[in-house]
XYZ file of C-alpha atoms in Angstrom:
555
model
C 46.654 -67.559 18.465
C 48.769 -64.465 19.178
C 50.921 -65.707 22.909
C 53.055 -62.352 23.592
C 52.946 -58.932 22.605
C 55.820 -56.538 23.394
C 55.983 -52.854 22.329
C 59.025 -50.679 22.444
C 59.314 -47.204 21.858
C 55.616 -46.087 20.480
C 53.533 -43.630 21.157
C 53.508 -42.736 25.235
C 54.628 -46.525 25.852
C 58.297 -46.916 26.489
C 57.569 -50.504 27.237
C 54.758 -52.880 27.038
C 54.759 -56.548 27.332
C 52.069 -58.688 27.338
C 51.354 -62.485 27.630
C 47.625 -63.130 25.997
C 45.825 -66.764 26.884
C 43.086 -68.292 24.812
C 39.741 -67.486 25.882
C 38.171 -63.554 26.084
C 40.534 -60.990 27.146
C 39.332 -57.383 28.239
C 41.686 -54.393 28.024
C 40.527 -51.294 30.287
C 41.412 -48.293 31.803
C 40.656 -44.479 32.358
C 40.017 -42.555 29.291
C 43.051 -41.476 27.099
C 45.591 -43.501 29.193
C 46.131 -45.522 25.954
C 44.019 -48.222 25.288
C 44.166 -48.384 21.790
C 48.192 -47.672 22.105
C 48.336 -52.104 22.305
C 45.450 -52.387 18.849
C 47.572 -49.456 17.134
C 50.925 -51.254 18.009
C 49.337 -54.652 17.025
C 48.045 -53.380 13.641
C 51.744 -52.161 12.671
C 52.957 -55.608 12.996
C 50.275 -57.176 11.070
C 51.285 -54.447 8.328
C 49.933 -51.320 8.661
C 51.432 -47.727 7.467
C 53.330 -46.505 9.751
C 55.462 -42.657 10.021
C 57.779 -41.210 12.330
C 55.043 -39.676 14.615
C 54.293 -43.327 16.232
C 58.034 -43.317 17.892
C 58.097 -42.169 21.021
C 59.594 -38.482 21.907
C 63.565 -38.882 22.450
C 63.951 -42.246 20.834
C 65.760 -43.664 17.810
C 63.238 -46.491 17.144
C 59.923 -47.965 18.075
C 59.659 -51.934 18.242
C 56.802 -54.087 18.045
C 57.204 -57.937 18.443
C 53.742 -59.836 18.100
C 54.393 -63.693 18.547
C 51.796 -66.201 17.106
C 51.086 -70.091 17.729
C 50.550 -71.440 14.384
C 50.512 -75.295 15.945
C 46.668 -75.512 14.722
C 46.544 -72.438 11.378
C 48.193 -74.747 8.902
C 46.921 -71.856 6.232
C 49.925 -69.837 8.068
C 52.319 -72.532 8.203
C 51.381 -73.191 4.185
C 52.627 -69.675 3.482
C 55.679 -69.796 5.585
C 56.511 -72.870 4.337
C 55.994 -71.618 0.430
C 58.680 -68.651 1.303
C 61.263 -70.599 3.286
C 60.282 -68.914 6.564
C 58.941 -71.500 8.813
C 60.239 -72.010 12.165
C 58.109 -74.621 14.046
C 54.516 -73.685 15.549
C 55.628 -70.276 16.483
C 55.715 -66.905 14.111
C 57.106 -64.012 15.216
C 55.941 -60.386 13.248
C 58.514 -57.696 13.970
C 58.361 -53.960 13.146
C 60.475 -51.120 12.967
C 60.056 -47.520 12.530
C 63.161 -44.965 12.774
C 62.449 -41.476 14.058
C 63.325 -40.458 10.577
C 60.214 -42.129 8.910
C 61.910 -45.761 7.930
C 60.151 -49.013 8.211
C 61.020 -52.479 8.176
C 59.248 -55.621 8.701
C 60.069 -58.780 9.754
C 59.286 -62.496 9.432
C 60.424 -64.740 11.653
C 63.608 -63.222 11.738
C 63.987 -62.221 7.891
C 62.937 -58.709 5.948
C 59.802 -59.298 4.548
C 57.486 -56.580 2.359
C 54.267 -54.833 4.304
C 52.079 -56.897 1.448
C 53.231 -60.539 2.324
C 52.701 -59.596 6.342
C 49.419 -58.027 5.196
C 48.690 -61.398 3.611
C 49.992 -63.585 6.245
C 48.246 -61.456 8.937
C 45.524 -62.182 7.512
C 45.455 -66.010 8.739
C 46.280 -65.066 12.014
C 44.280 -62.917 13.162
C 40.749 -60.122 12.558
C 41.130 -56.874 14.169
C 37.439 -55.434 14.305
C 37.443 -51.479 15.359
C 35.078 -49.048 16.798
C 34.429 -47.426 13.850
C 33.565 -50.302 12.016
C 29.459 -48.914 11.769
C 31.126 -46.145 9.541
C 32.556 -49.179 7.253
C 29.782 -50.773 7.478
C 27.500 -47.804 5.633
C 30.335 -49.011 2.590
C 28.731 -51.026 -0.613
C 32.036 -52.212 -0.851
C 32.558 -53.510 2.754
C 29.145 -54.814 2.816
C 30.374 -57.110 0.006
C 33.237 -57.792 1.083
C 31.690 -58.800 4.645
C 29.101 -61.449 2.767
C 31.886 -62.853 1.004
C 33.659 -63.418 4.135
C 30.796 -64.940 5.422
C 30.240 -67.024 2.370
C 34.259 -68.282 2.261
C 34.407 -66.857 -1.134
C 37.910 -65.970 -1.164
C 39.841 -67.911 -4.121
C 36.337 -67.633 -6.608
C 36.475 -63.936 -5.853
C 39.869 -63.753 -7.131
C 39.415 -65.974 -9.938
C 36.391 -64.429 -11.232
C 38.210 -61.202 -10.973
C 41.133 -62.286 -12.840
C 39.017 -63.253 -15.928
C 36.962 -60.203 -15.279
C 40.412 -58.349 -15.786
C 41.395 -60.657 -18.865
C 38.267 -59.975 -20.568
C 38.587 -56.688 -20.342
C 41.828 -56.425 -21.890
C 41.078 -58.304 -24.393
C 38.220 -56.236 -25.494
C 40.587 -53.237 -25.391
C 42.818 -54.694 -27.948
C 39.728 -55.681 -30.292
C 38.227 -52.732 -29.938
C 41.529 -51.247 -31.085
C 41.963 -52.568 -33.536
C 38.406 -52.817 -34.907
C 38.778 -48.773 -34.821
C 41.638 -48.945 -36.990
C 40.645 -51.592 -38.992
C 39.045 -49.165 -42.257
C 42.467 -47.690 -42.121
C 44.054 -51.083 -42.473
C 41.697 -52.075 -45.056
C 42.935 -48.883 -46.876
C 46.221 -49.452 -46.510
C 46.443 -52.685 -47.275
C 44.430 -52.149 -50.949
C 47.091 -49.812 -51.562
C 50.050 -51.971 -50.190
C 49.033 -54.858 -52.828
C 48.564 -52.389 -55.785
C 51.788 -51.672 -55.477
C 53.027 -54.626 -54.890
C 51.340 -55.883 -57.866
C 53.277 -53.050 -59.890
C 56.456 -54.066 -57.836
C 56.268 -57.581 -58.979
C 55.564 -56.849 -62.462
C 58.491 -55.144 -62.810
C 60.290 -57.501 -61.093
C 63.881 -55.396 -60.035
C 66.438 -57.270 -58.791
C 69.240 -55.787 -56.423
C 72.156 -55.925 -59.168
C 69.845 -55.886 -62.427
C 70.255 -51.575 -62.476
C 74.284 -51.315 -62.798
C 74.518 -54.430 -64.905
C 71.797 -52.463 -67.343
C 73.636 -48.785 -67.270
C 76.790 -50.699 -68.289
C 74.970 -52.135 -71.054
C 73.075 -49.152 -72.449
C 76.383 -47.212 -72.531
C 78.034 -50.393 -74.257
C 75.436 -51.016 -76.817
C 74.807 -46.669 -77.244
C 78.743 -46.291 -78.150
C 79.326 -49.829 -79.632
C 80.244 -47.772 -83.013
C 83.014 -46.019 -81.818
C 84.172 -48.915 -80.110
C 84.288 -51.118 -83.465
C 86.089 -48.536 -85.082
C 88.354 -47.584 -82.421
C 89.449 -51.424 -82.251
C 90.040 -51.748 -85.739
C 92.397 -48.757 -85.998
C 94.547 -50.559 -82.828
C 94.639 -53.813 -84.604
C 96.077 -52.328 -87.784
C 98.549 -50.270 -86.090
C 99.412 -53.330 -83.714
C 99.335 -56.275 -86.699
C 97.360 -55.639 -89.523
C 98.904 -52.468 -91.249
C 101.443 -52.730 -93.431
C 103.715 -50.939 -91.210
C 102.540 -52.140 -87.578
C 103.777 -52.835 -83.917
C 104.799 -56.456 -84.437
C 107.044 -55.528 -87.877
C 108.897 -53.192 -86.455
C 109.778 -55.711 -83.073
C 110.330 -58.364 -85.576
C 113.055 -56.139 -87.584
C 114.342 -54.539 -83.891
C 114.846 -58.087 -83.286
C 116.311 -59.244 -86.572
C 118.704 -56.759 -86.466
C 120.266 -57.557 -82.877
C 120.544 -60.797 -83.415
C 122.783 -60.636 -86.553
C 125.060 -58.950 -84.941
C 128.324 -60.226 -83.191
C 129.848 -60.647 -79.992
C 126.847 -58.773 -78.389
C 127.164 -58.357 -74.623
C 125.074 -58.785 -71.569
C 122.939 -55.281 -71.988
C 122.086 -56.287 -75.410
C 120.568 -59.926 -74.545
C 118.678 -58.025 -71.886
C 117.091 -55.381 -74.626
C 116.655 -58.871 -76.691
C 114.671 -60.125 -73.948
C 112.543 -56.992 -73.046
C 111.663 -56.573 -77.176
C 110.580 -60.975 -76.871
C 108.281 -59.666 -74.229
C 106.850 -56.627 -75.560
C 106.155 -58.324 -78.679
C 104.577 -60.975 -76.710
C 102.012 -58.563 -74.982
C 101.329 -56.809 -78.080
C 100.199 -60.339 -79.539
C 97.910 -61.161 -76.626
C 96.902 -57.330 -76.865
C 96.023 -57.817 -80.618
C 94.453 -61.050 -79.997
C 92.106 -59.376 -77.146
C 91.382 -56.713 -79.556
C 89.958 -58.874 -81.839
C 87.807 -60.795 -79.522
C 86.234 -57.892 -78.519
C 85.464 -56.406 -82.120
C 84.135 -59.947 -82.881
C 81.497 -59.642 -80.084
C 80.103 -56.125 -80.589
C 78.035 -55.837 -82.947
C 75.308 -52.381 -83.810
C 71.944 -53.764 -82.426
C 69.326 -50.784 -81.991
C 66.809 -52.795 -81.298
C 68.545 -54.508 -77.813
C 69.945 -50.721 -77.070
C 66.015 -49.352 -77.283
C 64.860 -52.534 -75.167
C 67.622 -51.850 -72.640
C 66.834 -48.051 -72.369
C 63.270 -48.867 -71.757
C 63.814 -51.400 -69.094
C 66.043 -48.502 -67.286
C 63.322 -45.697 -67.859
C 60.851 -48.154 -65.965
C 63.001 -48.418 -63.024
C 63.310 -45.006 -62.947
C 59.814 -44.102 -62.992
C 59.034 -46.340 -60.650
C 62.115 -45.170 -58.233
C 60.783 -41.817 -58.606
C 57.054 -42.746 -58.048
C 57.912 -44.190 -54.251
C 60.594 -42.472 -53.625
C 63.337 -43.992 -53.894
C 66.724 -44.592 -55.336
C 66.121 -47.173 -58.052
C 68.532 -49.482 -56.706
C 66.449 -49.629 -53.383
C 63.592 -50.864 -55.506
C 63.970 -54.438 -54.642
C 64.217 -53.702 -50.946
C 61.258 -51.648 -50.873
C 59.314 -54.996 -52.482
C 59.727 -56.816 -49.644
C 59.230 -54.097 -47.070
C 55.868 -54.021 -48.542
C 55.351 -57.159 -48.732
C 56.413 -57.648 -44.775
C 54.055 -54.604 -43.749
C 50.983 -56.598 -45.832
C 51.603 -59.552 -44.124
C 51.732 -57.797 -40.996
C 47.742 -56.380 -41.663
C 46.981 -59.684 -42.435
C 48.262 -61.363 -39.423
C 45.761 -58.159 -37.694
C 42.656 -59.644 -39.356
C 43.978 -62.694 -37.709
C 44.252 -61.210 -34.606
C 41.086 -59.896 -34.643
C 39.394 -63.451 -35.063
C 41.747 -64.684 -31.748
C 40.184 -62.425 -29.984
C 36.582 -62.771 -31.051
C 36.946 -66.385 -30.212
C 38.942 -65.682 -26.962
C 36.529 -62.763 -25.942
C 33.987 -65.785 -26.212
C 35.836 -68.578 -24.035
C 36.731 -65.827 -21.468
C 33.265 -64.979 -20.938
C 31.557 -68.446 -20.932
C 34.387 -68.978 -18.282
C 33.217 -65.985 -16.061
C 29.715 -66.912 -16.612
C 30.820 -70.127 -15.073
C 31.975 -68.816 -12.094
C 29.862 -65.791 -11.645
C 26.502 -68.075 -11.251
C 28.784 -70.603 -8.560
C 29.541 -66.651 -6.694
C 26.285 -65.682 -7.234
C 24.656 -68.942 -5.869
C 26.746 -68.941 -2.479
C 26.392 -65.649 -1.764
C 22.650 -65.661 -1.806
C 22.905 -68.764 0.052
C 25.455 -67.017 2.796
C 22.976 -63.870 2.226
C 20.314 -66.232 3.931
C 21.897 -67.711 6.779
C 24.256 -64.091 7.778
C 20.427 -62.633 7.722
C 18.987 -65.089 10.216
C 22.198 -64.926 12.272
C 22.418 -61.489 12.668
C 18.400 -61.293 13.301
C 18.961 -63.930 16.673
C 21.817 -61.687 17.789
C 19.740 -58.450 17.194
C 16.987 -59.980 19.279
C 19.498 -60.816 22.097
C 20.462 -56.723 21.763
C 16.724 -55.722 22.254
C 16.210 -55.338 18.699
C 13.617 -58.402 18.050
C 11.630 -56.188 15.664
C 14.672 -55.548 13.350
C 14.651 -57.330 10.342
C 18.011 -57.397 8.222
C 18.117 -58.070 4.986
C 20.796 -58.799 2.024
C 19.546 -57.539 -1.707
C 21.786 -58.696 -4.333
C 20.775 -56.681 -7.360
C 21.910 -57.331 -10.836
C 23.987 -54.676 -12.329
C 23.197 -52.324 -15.298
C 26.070 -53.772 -17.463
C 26.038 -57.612 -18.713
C 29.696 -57.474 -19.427
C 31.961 -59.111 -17.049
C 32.291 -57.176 -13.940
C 35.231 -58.117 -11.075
C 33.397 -57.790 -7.859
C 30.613 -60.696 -9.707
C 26.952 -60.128 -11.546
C 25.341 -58.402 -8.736
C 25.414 -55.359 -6.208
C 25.158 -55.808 -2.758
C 23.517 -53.885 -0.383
C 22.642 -54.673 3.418
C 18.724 -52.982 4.106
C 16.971 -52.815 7.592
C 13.210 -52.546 8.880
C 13.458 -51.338 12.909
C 9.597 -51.393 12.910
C 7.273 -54.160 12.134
C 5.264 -53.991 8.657
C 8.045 -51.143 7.207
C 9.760 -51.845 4.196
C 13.389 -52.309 4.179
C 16.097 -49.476 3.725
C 19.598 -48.425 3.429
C 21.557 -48.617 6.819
C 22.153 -44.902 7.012
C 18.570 -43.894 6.569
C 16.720 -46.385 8.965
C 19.148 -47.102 11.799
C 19.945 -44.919 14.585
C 23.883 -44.174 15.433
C 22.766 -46.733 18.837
C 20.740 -49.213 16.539
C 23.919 -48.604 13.813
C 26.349 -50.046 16.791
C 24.167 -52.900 17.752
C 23.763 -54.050 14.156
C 27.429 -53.904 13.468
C 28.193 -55.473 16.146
C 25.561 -58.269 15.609
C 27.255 -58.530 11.896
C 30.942 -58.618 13.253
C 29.905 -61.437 16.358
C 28.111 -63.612 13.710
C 31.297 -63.243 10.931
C 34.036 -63.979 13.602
C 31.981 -66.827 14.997
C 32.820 -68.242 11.244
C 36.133 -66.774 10.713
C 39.127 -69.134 10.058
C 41.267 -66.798 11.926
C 42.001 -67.808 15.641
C 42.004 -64.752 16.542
C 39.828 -62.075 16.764
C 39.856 -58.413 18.114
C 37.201 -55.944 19.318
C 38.143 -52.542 20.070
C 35.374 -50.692 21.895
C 32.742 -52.095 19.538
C 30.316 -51.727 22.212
C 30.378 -47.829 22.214
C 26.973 -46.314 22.752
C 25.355 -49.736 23.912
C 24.868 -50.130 27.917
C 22.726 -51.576 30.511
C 21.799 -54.725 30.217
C 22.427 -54.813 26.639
C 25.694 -54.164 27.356
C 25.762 -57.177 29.367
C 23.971 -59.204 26.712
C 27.124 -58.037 24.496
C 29.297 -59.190 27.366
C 27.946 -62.611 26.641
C 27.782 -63.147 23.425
C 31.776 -62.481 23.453
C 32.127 -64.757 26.054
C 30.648 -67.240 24.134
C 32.677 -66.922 20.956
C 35.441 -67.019 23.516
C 35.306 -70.449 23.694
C 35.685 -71.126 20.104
C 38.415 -68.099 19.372
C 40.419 -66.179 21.010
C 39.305 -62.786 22.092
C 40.794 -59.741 22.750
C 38.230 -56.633 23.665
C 39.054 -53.080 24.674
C 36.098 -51.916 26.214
C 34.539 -48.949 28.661
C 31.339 -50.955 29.786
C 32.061 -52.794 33.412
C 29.386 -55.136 31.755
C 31.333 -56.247 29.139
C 34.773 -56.496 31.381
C 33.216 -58.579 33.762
C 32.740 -61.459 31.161
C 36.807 -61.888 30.975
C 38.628 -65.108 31.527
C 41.426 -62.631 31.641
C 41.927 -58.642 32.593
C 44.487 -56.600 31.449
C 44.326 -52.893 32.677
C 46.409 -50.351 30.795
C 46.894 -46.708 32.791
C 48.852 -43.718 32.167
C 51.470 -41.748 34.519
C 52.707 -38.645 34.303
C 55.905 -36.817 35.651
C 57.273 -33.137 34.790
C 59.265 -34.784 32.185
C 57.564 -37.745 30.174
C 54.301 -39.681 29.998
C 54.043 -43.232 29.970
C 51.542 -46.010 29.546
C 51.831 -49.130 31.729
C 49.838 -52.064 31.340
C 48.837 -54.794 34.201
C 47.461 -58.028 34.120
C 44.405 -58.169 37.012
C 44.134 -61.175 39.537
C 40.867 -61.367 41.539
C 40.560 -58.383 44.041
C 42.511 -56.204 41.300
C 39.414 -56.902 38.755
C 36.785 -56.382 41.452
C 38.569 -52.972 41.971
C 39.117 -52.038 38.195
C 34.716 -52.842 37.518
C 33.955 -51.250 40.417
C 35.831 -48.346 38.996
C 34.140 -48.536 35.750
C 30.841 -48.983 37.522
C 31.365 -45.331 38.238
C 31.299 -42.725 41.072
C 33.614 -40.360 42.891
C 34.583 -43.021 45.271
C 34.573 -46.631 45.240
C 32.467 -47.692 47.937
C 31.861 -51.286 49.481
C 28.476 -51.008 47.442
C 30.150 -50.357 44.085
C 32.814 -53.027 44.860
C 29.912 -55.751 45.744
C 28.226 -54.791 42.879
C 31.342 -55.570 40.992
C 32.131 -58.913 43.026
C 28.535 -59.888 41.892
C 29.234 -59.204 38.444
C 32.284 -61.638 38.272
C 30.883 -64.288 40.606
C 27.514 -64.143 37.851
C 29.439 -64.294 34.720
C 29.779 -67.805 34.197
């Protein structure tokens, strides 16, 4: 339950600090001295928005600290634990907003984002305002108050998570469905030409190996004769290359007393002759191997003018030909691997929704059993608010669509008859704005009687209701009291009276600054502070024996 509240800085309150007790708490005072200053505070430690208008003229920073015994919430403790941030049975929230706009939260000491405080907050404690009737004219917070009711909290999520898959996943088949004639297209025309590609069958080399062919075998005339001629002038003439060395040779060697420059010309004409045998020998080798074959030259041309076309026809260089095969090939496969993709899906599409169906009937089935019991709940409470004729009703109506829908199969939609025999209708076109507060609060008494939270908070939900229905009110927070703590900001001396504890907030004023005080009320203090609210210029020793009555009666 939340033990201490202390509130620095915000608003008109320079500084508020407050000790809370289990049981029902009432917060009053005079109109605008800042009632709702402690709720507003509260809420931006559980996580609300916050801006720079909520610090207080002249300072740097507001402060809220909100302390919490978790001894007996181990769905708190759970969470703390999962993020390293427990610290024994107490939790402290801590918030702080700069005059410039910044915010920070806190965790038990350490930064922590607005969402995980939302989250956290919401174990701890349920803040219900004044203008929850406005709420409660909402579809969407009707649901979301049956589902409360009906402790649907992790199937709600999980049926909204496959809700979320299926949908995606009938995005992406849908896609590609839509795009699958143009894949169908393309991938006819990918495996034509393929087909053509393989039949020719290029290789990445097979082009420069062929143009050094073709201009081999188209000049291999030339060549012949051209290697003839150099064999006869290097050996085979009568008069050739290797005679004349010979003779050169011959005729140094005869000679006498030669010196060192002439063995070195010997040795240089050895060599030369030497290469111009290997030369020769070459020579003839290569005239050996060519020989005139038109018919190899016209198969060789033919195999190049293929390539070419088909270079041409896509495109390309004809030496990219081979690459372009099996970039072809890769973007067929890749189609086909869609049509595979398609049939995942189908089948997953299938799964995904038997799965949802699965949960949606276990939703469906608790909330029309919550539907039943919130209905009879709220009826006793209405009848304790002078409203026995009121009948409240829950219609769950299937929606239009039969595809998966987050928020489960069915609308929701709370309908009330104020007269006997009439037929149900929307809130906003039977109830009165007085019968509108007296149903809401009926709704919010019966959902915090079965909230898991420890804590729960009323701020002057009992606006337009007095008398003795006021008192009734009184009660029935009294009662839920004893199973929760309660905290109630309230106008009606009806509903103070019921407190096991009184705080009283007023507001002072000087020529330079307003402030907000607050002040926890011992026994003559609360028979002064009803009698006040009881009303009248002055408080007279009527009005404060009316008020004594009205504590000494409230047990």
């Amino acid at each position: 339950m939340l033990t201490q509240l202390s509130i620095s800085n915000y608003a008109i309150a320079e500084s508020l600090e407050v000790e809370l007790h289990s049981g029902m708490t009432v917060v009053t005072g005079e109109t605008g001295a800042g009632k709702s200053i402690m709720l507003d505070a509260l809420g931006l430690a559980l996580g609300d928005r916050a801006d720079a208008g909520v610090v207080r003229a002249g300072a740097e920073r507001a402060e809220i600290h909100a302390l919490f015994d978790i001894a007996a919430i181990p769905e708190a403790q759970r969470f703390l634990s999962e993020r390293d941030l427990l610290a024994g049975d107490e939790c402290v929230l801590r918030r702080v907003i700069t005059s410039e706009g910044r915010s920070r939260g806190y965790i038990n000491g350490q930064p922590a984002t607005l969402q995980d405080i939302r989250r956290l907050s919401g174990h701890l404690i349920d803040i219900h305002s004044q203008h929850e009737h406005q709420s409660l004219l909402q579809r969407d917070h009707q649901r979301r108050v049956l589902d409360a009711f009906a402790e649907t909290g992790s199937l709600s999520a999980e049926l909204a998570q496959l809700a979320q898959r299926h949908q995606q996943t009938r995005r992406e088949l849908s896609s590609l469905r839509e795009h699958s004639d143009e894949q169908s297209a393309r991938s006819q025309l990918l495996s034509y030409q393929l087909d053509e590609l393989e039949r020719l069958a290029p290789s990445e080399t097979e082009l420069q190996e062929l143009e050094a062919e073709q201009k081999q075998l188209a000049n291999a005339g030339s060549i012949i004769a051209a290697g003839h001629q150099a064999l006869a002038l290097c050996r085979d003439d009568e008069i050739n290359a290797m005679a004349v060395l010979h003779q050169a040779l011959a005729a140094l060697r005869g000679s006498e007393g030669a010196g060192e420059r002439q063995r070195a010309a010997e040795e240089l004409l050895d060599s030369a002759l030497i290469q111009i045998e290997e030369a020769a020998g070459e020579l003839q080798h290569h005239v050996d191997s060519l020989e005139l074959d038109p018919e190899r030259l016209q198969a060789v041309e033919e195999r190049l003018d293929a390539l070419y076309q088909t270079a041409r026809k896509h495109r390309v260089r004809p030496e990219q030909l081979a690459l372009l095969q099996s970039e072809l090939q890769a973007e067929l496969d890749s189609l086909s691997a869609s049509d595979e993709r398609i049939e995942q899906l189908e089948q997953q599409c299938e799964t995904l929704l038997a799965q949802y169906n699965t949960l949606a009937e276990k939703l469906s089935n608790k909330r029309r059993k919550a539907a039943k019991s919130l209905c009879k709940k709220v009826e006793e409470q209405l009848t304790a608010l002078a409203m026995a004729n009121c009948r409240f009703h829950i219609e769950l109506r299937p929606r239009d669509s039969e595809l998966p829908h987050p928020l489960g199969r069915e609308d929701i939609e709370f309908l009330v008859s104020t007269n006997p025999g009439s037929t149900p209708g929307a809130l906003n076109r039977i109830a009165s704005g007085g019968e509108l507060s007296r149903i809401s609060l009926a709704i919010q008494v019966v959902t915090a009687q079965v909230a898991t939270v420890p804590t729960v908070v009323f701020d002057e939900v009992d606006v337009g209701i007095g008398g003795a229905t006021a008192e009734i009110v009184g009660n029935l927070l009294r009662t839920l009291g004893r199973s929760a703590q309660v905290l109630c900001v309230t106008h009606q001396p009806q509903v103070a009276s019921k407190g096991d504890h009184h705080l009283k907030i007023q507001k002072t004023a000087s020529r330079k600054q307003v402030r907000t005080d607050l002040q926890a009320l011992v026994d003559g203090e609360k028979i002064e502070e009803i009698a006040r609210m009881l009303g009248g210029i002055a408080i007279t020793e009527h009005t404060l024996a009316h008020a004594r009555e009205m504590l000494d009666t409230r047990h």
